[in-house]
mmCIF file of C-alpha atoms and ligand atoms in Angstrom:
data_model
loop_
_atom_site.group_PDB
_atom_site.id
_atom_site.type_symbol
_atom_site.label_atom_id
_atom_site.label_comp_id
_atom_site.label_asym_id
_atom_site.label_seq_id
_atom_site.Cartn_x
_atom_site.Cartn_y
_atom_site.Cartn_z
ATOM 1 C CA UNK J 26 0.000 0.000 0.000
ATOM 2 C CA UNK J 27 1.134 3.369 -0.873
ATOM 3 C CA UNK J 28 -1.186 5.885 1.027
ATOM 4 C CA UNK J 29 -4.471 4.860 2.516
ATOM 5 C CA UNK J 30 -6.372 8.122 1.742
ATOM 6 C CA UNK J 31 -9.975 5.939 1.289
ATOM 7 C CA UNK J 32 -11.571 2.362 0.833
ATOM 8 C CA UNK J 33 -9.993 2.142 -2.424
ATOM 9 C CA UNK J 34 -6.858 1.614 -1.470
ATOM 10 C CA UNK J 35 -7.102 -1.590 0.329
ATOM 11 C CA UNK J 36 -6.939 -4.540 -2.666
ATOM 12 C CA UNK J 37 -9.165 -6.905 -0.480
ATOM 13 C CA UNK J 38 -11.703 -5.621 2.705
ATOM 14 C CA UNK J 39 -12.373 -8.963 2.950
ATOM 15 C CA UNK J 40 -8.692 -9.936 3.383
ATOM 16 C CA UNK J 41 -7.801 -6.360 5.333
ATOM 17 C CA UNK J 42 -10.517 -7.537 7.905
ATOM 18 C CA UNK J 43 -9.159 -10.942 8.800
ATOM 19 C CA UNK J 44 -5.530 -8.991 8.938
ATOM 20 C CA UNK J 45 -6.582 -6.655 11.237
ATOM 21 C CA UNK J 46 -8.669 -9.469 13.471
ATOM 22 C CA UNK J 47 -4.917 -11.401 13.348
ATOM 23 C CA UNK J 48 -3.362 -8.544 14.557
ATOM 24 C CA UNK J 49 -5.543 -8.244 17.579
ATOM 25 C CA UNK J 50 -5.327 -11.643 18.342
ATOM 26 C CA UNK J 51 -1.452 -11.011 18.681
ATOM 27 C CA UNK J 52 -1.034 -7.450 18.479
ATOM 28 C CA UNK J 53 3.216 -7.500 18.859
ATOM 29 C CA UNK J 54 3.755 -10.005 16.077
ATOM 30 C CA UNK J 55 5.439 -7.895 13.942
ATOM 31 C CA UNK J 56 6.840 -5.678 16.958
ATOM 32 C CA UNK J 57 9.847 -4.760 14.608
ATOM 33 C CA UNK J 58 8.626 -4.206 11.413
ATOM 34 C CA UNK J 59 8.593 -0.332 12.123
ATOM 35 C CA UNK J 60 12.052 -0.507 14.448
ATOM 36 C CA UNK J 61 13.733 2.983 13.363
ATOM 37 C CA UNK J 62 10.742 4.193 11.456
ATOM 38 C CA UNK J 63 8.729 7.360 12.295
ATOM 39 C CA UNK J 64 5.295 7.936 12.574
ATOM 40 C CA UNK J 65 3.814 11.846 12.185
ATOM 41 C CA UNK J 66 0.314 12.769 12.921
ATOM 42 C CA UNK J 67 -0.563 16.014 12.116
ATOM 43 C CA UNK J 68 -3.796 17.222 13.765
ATOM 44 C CA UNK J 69 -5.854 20.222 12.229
ATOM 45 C CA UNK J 70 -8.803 19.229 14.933
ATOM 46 C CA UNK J 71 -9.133 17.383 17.862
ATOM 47 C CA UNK J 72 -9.203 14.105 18.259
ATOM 48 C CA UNK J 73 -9.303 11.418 21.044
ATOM 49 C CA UNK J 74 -9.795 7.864 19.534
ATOM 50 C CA UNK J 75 -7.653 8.674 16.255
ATOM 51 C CA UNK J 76 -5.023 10.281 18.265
ATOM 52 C CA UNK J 77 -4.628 7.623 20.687
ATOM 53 C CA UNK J 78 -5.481 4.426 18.718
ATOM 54 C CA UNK J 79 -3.145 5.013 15.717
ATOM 55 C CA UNK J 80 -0.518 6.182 18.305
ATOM 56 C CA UNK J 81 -0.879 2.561 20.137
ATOM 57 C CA UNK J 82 -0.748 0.551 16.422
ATOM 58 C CA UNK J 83 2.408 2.306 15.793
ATOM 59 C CA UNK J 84 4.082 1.565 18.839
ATOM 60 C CA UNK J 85 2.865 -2.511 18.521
ATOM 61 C CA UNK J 86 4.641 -2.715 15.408
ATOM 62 C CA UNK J 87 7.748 -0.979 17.065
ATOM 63 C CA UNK J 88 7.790 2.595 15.155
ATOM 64 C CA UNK J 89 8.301 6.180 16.798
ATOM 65 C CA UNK J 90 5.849 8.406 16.833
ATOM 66 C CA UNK J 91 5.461 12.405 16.771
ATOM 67 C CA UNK J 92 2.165 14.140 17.069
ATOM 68 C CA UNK J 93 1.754 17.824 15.909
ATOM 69 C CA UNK J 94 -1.271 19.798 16.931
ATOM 70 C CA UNK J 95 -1.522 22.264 14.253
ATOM 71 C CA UNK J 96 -2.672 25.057 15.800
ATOM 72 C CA UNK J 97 0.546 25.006 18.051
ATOM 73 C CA UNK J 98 2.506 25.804 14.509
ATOM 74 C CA UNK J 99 2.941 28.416 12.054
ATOM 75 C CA UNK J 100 -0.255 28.770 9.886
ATOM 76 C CA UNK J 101 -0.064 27.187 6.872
ATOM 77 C CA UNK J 102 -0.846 28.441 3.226
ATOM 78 C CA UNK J 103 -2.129 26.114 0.641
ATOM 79 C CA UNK J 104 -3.070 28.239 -2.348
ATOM 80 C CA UNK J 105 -0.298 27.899 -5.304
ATOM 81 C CA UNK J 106 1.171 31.332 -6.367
ATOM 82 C CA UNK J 107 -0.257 33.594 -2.790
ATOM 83 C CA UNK J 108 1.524 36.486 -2.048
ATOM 84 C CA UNK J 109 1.513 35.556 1.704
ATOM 85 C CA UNK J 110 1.381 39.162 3.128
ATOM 86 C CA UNK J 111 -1.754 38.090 5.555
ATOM 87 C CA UNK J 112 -1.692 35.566 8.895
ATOM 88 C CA UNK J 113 -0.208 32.492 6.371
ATOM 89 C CA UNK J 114 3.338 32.225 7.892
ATOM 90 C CA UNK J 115 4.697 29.094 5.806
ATOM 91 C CA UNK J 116 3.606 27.041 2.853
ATOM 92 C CA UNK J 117 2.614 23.595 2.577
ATOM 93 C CA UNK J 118 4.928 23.158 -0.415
ATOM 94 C CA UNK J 119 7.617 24.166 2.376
ATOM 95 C CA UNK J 120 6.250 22.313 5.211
ATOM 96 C CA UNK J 121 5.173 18.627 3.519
ATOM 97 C CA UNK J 122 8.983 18.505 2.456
ATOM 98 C CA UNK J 123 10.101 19.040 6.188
ATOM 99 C CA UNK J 124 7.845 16.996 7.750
ATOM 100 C CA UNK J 125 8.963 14.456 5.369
ATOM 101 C CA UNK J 126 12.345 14.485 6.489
ATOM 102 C CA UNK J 127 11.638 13.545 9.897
ATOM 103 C CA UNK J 128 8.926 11.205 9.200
ATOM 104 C CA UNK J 129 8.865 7.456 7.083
ATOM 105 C CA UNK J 130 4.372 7.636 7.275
ATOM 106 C CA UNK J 131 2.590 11.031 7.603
ATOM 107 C CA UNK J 132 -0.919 10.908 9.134
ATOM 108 C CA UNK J 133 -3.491 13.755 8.481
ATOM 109 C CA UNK J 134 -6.567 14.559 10.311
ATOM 110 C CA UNK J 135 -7.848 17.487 8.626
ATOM 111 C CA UNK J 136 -11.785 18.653 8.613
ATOM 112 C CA UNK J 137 -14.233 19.992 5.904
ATOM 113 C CA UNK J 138 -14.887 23.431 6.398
ATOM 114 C CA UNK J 139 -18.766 23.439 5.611
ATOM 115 C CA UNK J 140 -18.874 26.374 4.364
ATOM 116 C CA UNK J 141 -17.304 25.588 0.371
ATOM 117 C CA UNK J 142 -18.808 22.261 -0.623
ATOM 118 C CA UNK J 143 -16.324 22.543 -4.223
ATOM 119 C CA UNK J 144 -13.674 23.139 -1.873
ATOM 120 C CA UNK J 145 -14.143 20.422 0.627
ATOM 121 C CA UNK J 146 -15.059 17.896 -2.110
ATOM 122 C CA UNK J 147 -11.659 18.514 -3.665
ATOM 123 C CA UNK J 148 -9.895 17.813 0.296
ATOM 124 C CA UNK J 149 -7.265 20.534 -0.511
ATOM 125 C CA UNK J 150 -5.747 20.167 2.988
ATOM 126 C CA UNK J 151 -4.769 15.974 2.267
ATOM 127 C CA UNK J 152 -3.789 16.227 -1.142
ATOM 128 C CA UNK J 153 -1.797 18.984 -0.397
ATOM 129 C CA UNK J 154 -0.284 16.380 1.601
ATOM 130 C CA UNK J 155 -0.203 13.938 -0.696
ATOM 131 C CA UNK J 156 1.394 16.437 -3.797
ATOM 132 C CA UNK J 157 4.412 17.744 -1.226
ATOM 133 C CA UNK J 158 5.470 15.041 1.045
ATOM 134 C CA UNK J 159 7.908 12.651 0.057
ATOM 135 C CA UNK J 160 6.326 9.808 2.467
ATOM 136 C CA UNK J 161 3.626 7.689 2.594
ATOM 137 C CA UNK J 162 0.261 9.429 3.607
ATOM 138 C CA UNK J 163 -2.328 8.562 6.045
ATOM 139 C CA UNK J 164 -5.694 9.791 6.267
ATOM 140 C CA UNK J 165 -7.184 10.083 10.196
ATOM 141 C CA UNK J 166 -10.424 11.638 8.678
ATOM 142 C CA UNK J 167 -10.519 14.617 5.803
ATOM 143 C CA UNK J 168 -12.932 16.496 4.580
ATOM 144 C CA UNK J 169 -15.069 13.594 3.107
ATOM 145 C CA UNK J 170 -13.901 10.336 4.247
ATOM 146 C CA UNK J 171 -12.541 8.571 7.483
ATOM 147 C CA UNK J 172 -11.457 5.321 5.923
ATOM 148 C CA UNK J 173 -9.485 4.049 9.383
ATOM 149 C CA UNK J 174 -13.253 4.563 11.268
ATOM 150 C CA UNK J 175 -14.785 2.394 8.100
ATOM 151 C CA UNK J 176 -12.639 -0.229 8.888
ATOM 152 C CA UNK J 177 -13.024 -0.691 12.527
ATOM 153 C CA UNK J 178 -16.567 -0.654 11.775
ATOM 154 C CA UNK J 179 -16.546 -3.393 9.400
ATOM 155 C CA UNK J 180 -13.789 -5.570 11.838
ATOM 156 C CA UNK J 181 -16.811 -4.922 14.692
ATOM 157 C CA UNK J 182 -19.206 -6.028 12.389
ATOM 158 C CA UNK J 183 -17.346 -8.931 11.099
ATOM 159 C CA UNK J 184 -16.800 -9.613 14.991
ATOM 160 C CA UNK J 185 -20.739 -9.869 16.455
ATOM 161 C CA UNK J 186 -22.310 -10.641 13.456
ATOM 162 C CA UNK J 187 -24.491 -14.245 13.915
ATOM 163 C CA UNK J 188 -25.481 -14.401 10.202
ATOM 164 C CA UNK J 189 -23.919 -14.331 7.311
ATOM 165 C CA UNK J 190 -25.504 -11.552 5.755
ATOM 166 C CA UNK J 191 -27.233 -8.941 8.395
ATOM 167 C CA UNK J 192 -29.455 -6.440 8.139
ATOM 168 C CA UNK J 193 -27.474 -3.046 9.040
ATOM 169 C CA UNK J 194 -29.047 0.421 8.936
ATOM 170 C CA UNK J 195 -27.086 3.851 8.874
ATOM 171 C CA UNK J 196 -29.906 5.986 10.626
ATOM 172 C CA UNK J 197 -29.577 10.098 10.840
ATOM 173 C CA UNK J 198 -29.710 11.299 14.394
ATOM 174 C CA UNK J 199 -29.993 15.086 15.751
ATOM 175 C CA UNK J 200 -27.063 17.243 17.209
ATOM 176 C CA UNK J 201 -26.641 21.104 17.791
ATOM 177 C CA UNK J 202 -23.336 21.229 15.879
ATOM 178 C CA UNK J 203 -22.848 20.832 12.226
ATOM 179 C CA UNK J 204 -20.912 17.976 11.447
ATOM 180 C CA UNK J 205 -18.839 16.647 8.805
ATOM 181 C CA UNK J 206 -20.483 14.009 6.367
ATOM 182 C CA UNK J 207 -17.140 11.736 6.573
ATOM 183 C CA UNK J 208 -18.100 9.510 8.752
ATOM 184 C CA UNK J 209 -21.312 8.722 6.910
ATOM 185 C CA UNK J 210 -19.429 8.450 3.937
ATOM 186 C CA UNK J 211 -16.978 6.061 4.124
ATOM 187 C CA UNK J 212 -19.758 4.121 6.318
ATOM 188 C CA UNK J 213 -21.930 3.593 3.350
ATOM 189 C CA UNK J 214 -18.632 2.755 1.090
ATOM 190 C CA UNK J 215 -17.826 0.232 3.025
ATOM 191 C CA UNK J 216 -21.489 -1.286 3.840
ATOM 192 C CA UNK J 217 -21.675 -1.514 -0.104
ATOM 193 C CA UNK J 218 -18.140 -3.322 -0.432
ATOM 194 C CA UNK J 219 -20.016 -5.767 2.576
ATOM 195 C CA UNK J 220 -21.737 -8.632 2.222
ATOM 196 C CA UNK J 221 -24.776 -6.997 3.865
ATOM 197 C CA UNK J 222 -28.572 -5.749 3.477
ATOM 198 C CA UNK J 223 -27.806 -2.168 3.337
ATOM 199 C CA UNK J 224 -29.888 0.945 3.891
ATOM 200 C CA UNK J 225 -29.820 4.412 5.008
ATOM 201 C CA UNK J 226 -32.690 6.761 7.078
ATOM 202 C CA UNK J 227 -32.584 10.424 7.581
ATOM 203 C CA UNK J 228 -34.798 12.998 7.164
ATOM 204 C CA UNK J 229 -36.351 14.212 3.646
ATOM 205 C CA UNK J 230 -33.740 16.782 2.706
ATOM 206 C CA UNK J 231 -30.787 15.234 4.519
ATOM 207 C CA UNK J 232 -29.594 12.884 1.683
ATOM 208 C CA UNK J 233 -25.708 12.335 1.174
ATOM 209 C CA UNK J 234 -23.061 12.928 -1.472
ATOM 210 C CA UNK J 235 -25.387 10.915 -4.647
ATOM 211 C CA UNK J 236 -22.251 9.894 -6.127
ATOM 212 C CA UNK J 237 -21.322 8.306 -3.015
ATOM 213 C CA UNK J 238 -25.092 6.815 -1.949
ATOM 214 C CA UNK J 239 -25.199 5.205 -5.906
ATOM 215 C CA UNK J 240 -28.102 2.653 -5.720
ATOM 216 C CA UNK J 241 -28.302 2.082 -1.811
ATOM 217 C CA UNK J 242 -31.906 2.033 -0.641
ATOM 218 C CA UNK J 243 -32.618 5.163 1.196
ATOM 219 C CA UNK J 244 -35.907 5.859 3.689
ATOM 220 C CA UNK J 245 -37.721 8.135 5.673
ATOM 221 C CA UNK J 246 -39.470 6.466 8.054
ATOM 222 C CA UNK J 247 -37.006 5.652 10.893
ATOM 223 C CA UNK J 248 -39.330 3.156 12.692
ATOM 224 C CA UNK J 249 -39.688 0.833 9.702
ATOM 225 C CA UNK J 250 -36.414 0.998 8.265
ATOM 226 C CA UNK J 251 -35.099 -0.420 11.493
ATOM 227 C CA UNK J 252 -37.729 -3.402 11.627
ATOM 228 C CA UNK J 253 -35.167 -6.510 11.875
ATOM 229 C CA UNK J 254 -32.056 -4.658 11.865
ATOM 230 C CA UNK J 255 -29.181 -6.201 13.225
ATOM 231 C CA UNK J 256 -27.223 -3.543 13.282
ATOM 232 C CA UNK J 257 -27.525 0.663 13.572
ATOM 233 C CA UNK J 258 -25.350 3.069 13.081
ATOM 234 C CA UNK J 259 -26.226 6.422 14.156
ATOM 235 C CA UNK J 260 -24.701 9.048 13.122
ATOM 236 C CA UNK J 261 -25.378 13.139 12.555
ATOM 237 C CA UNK J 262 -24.413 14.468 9.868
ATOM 238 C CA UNK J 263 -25.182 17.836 8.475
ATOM 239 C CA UNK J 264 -27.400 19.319 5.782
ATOM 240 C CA UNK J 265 -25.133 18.615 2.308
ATOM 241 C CA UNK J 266 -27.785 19.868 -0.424
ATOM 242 C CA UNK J 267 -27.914 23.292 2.079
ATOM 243 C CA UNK J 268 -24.407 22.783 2.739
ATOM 244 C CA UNK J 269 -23.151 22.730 6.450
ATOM 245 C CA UNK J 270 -26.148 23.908 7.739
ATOM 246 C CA UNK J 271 -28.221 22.392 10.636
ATOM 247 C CA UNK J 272 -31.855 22.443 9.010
ATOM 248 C CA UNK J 273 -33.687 19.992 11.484
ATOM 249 C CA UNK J 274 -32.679 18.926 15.210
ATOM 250 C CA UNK J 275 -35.741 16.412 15.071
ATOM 251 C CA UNK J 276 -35.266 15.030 18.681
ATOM 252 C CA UNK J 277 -37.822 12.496 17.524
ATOM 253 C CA UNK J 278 -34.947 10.945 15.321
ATOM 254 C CA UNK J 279 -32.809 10.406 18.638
ATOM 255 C CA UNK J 280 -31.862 6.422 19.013
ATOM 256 C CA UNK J 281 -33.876 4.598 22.122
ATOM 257 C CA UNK J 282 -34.151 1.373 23.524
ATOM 258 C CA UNK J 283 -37.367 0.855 21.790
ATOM 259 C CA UNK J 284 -36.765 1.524 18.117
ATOM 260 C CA UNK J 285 -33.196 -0.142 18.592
ATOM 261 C CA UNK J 286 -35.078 -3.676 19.388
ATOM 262 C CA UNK J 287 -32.754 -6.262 19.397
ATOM 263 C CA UNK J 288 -30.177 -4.640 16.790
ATOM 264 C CA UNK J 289 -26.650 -4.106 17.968
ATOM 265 C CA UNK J 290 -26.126 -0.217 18.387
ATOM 266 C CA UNK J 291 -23.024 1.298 16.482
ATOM 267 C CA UNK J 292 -21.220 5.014 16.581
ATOM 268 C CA UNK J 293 -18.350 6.073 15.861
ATOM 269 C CA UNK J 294 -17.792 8.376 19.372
ATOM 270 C CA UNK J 295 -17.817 11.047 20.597
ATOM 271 C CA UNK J 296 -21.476 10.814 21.276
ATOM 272 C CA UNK J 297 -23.822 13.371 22.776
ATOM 273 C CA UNK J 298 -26.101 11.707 24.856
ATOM 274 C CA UNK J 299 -29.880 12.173 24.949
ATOM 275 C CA UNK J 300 -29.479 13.373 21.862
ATOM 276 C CA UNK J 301 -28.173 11.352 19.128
ATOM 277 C CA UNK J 302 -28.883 7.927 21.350
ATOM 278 C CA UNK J 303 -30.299 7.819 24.651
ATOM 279 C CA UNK J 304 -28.171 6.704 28.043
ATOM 280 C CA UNK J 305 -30.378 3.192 27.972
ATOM 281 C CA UNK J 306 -29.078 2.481 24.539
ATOM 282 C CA UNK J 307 -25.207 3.384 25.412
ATOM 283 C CA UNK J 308 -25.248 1.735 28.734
ATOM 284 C CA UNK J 309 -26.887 -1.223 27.772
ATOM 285 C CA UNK J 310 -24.899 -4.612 26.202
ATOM 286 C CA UNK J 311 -26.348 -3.819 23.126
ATOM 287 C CA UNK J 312 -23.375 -0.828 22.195
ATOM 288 C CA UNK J 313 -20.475 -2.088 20.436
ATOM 289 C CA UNK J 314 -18.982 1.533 20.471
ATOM 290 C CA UNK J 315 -16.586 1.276 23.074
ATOM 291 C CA UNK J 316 -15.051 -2.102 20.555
ATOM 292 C CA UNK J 317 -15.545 -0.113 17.873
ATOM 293 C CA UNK J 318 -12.938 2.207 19.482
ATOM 294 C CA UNK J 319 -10.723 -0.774 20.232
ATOM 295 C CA UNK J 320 -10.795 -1.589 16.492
ATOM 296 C CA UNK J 321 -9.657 1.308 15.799
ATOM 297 C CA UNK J 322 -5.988 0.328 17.034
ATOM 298 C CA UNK J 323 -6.040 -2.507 14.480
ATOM 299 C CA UNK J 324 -7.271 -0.609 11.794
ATOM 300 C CA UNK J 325 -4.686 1.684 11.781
ATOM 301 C CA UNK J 326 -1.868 -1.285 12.518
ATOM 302 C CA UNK J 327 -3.414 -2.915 9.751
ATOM 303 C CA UNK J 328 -2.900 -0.114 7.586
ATOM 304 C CA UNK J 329 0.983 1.121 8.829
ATOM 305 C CA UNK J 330 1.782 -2.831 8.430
ATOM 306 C CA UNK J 331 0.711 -2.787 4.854
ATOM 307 C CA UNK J 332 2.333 0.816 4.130
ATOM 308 C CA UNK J 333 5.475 -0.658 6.238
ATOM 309 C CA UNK J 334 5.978 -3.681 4.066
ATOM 310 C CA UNK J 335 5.530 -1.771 0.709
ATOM 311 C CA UNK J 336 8.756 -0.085 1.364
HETATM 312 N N1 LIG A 30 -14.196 8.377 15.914
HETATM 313 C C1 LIG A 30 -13.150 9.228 15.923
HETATM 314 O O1 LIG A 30 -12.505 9.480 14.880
HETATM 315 O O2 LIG A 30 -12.873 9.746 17.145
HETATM 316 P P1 LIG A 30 -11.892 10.982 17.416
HETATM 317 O O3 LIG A 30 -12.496 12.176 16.696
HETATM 318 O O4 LIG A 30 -11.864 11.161 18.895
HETATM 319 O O5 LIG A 30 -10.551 10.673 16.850
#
């Protein structure tokens, strides 16, 4: 593997799943495959899961690791030909080259803004990344995809499912803030790449990306797209036809006990609760989030092994 920017990049999910469930089951394995090798994570927002989990697969396969919050740096320019006479202090041409030299994998987290959908769509911050550097690039969620999340979703999946081919629903769910569609995204990429029955809920007005949705069967009746699930994911994610904005906060939408049934509840964290999913839900034995979070770690060593071993 070269980068791992989205889904595409892994040849087989099938085969990247049972890695990753491997690695788990003997997570030090390979414990020198990374000896003298550097990790970098660059952080434009915060993080606690992506931070910490792709920290931890690093250090099982024996690499270093460097974190850089970037608001603690110089602000960075990305447009080509600026004259940078405003608050822009150094260039990304400049900085992917130095953060290069002190790193052998360079791991992005960088956030849509919500306010250009062209902009966002084009994920100026990673490619930036992925045009300067000289290394191997990693994406900890961009604008519109968080292909490490997708994967410990699937690995979770894989993990507690009792048939061979459940019934999972990706079901809208209200929040104050407007979030990112990223999430969602690479969700429904990798649902479709899954032997599963696939479908999505939300609101009339709230549909996703259409070039990313394709032909999966989307609702609006929450209470009867959930009949027989075995799995929900709930997730928020902000208007994208009215870009960015926050055009319903439908508490009726909010995940309970009783229109959960006897599915398996999935999210990727952090979770507001009593609003997106009630406490009965998320303290019950029915959440898988807090393994979902686990899978995270083998995810990401999944991914650094398979970027490790290409060279
Ligand atoms: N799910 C997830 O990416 O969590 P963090 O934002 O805390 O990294």
């Amino acid at each position: 593997m070269k980068h791992y920017l989205t889904l595409n990049d892994l040849t087989s999910i099938e085969t990247a799943i049972q890695e990753a469930m491997a690695l788990k089951s003997d997570p030090y394995k390979y414990k020198y495959l990374g000896a003298q090798k550097t990790l970098v994570m660059l952080f434009f927002n915060a993080s606690l899961r992506t931070r910490l989990s792709t920290e931890k697969a690093a250090k099982h396969l024996g690499m270093e690791v460097i974190v850089l919050n970037v608001t603690d740096s110089w602000q960075l320019e990305f447009e080509a030909g600026v004259v940078m006479n405003l608050e822009s202090s150094e260039h990304v041409k400049e900085a992917a080259q130095v953060i290069s030299q002190y790193a052998d994998i360079l791991a992005v987290r960088a956030f849509p803004s919500l306010k250009n959908k062209e902009k966002d769509q084009s994920e100026w911050i990673l490619t930036s990344f992925v045009k300067y550097a000289t290394v191997p690039v990693v994406n900890m969620e961009s604008a519109t995809g968080h292909p490490l999340q997708a994967l410990a979703d699937a690995i979770t999946i894989e993990e507690l499912k009792t048939k061979k081919t459940p019934k999972v629903v990706l079901s809208w769910a209200p929040h104050p803030k407007a979030l990112p569609h990223a999430v969602a995204n690479s969700f429904i990429e990798m649902m479709q790449a899954s032997d599963v029955n696939f479908s999505i809920v939300h609101p009339q007005g709230y549909d996703l990306d259409p070039n990313i949705v394709k032909e999966t069967p989307v609702s609006y009746l929450q209470d009867k797209a959930l009949e027989s699930a075995d799995f929900v994911y709930v997730k928020n994610w902000s208007n994208y036809q009215a870009y960015g904005e926050v055009t319903s906060q439908d508490a009726s939408w909010m995940m309970t006990k009783q229109k959960l049934g006897s599915a398996i509840f999935m999210h990727c964290l952090p979770v507001r609760r009593n609003v997106v999913v009630e406490d009965a839900v998320l303290d019950s034995e029915q959440s898988a989030v807090i393994m979902q979070s686990n899978n995270r770690t083998y995810a990401a060593q999944l991914v650094l092994k398979k970027i490790l071993e290409n060279g």
